[in-house]
mmCIF file of C-alpha atoms and ligand atoms in Angstrom:
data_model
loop_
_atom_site.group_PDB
_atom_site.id
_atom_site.type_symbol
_atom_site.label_atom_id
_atom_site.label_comp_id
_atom_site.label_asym_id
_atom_site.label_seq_id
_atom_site.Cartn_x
_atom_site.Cartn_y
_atom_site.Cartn_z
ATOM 1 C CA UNK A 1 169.529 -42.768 9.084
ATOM 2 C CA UNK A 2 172.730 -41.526 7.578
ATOM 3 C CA UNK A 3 174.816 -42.573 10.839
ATOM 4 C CA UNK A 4 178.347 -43.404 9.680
ATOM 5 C CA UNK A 5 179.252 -43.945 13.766
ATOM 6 C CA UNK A 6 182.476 -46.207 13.342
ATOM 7 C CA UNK A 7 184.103 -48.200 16.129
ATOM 8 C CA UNK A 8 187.066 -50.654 16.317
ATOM 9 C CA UNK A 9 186.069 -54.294 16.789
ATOM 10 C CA UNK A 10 185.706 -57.746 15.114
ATOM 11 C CA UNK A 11 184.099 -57.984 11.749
ATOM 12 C CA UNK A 12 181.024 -59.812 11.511
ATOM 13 C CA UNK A 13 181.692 -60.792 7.926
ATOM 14 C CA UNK A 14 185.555 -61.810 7.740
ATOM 15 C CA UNK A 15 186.200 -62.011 11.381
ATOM 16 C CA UNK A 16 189.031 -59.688 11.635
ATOM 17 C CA UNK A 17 189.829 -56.882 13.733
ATOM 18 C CA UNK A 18 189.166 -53.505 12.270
ATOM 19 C CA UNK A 19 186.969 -50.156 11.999
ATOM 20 C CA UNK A 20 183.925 -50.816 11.704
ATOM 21 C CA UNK A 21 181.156 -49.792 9.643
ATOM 22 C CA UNK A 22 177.642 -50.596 10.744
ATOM 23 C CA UNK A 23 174.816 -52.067 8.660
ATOM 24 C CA UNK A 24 170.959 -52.464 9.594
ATOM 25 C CA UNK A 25 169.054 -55.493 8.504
ATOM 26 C CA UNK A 26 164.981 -54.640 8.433
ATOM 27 C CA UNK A 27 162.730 -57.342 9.364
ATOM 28 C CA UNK A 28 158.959 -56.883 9.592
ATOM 29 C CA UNK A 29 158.105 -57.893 12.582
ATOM 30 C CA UNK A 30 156.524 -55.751 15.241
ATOM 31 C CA UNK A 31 159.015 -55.912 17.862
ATOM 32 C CA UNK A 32 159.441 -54.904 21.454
ATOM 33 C CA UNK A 33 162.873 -54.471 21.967
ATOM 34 C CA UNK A 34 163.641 -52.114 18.636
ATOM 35 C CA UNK A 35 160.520 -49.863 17.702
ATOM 36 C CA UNK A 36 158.407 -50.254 14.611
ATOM 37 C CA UNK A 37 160.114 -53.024 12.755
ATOM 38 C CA UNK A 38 162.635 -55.660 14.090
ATOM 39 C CA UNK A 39 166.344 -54.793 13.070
ATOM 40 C CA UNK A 40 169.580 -56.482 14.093
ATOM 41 C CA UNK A 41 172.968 -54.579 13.620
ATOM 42 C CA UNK A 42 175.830 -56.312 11.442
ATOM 43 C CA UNK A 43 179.549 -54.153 12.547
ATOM 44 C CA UNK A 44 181.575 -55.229 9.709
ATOM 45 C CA UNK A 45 184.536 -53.442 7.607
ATOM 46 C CA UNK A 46 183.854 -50.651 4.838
ATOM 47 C CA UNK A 47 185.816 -53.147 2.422
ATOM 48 C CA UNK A 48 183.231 -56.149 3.515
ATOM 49 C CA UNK A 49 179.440 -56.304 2.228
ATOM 50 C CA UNK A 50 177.334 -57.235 4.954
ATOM 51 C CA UNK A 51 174.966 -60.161 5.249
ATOM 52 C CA UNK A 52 172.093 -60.462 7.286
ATOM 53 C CA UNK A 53 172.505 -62.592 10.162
ATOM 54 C CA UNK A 54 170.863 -66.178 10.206
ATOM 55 C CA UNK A 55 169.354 -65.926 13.501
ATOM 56 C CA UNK A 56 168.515 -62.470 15.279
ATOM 57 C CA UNK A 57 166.832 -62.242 18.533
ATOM 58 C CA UNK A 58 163.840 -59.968 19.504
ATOM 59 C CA UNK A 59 161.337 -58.943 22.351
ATOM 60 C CA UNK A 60 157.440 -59.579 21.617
ATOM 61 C CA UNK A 61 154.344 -59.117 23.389
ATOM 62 C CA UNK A 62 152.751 -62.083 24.031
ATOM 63 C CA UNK A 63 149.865 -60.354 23.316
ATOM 64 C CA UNK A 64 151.016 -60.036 19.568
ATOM 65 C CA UNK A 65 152.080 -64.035 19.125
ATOM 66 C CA UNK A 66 148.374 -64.906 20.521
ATOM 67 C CA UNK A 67 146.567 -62.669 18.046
ATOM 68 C CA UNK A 68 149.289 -61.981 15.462
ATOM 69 C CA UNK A 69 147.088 -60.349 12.696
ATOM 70 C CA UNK A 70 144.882 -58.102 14.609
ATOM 71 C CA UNK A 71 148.161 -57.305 17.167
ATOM 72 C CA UNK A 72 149.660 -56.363 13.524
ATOM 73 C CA UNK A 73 152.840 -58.256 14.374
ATOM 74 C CA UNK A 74 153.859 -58.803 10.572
ATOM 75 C CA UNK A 75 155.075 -55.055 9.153
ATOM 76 C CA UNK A 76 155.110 -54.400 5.400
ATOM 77 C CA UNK A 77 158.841 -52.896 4.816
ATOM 78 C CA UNK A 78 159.860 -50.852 2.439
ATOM 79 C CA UNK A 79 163.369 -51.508 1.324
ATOM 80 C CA UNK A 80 165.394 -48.002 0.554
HETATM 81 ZN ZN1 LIG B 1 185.559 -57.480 7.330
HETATM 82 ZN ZN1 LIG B 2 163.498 -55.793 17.789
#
């Protein structure tokens, strides 16, 4: 959403210390925990590219898991 919010911290991408950019990583999964699709945050430098993260945790409904395609669990994304 435009957000350029910047804090001090550790990279995620060359583990140093630094301001810190931060990058969202879409996945399409109907999640609990973040709204309509899944994201997980990487903080990393302006100078470093970001990579999604291998593993990223999330809340789902049970619910959704037990009936996955009617539940509509899997979210087409569209990447910007
Ligand atoms: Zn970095
Ligand atoms: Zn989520």
């Amino acid at each position: 959403m435009g957000n350029t919010e910047q804090r001090r911290g550790l990279c995620h991408v060359c583990f140093e210390q630094n301001d810190l950019v931060k990058t969202y990583f879409h996945f399409p999964i109907a999640c609990e925990c973040c709204g309509p699709t899944h994201f997980s945050i990487v903080y990393h430098c302006i100078t470093c590219t970001p990579r999604a993260p291998r593993v990223t945790e999330l809340q789902v409904a049970t619910a959704k898991l037990l009936d996955p395609i009617h539940a509509g669990l899997f979210k087409k994304v569209t990447d910007e």
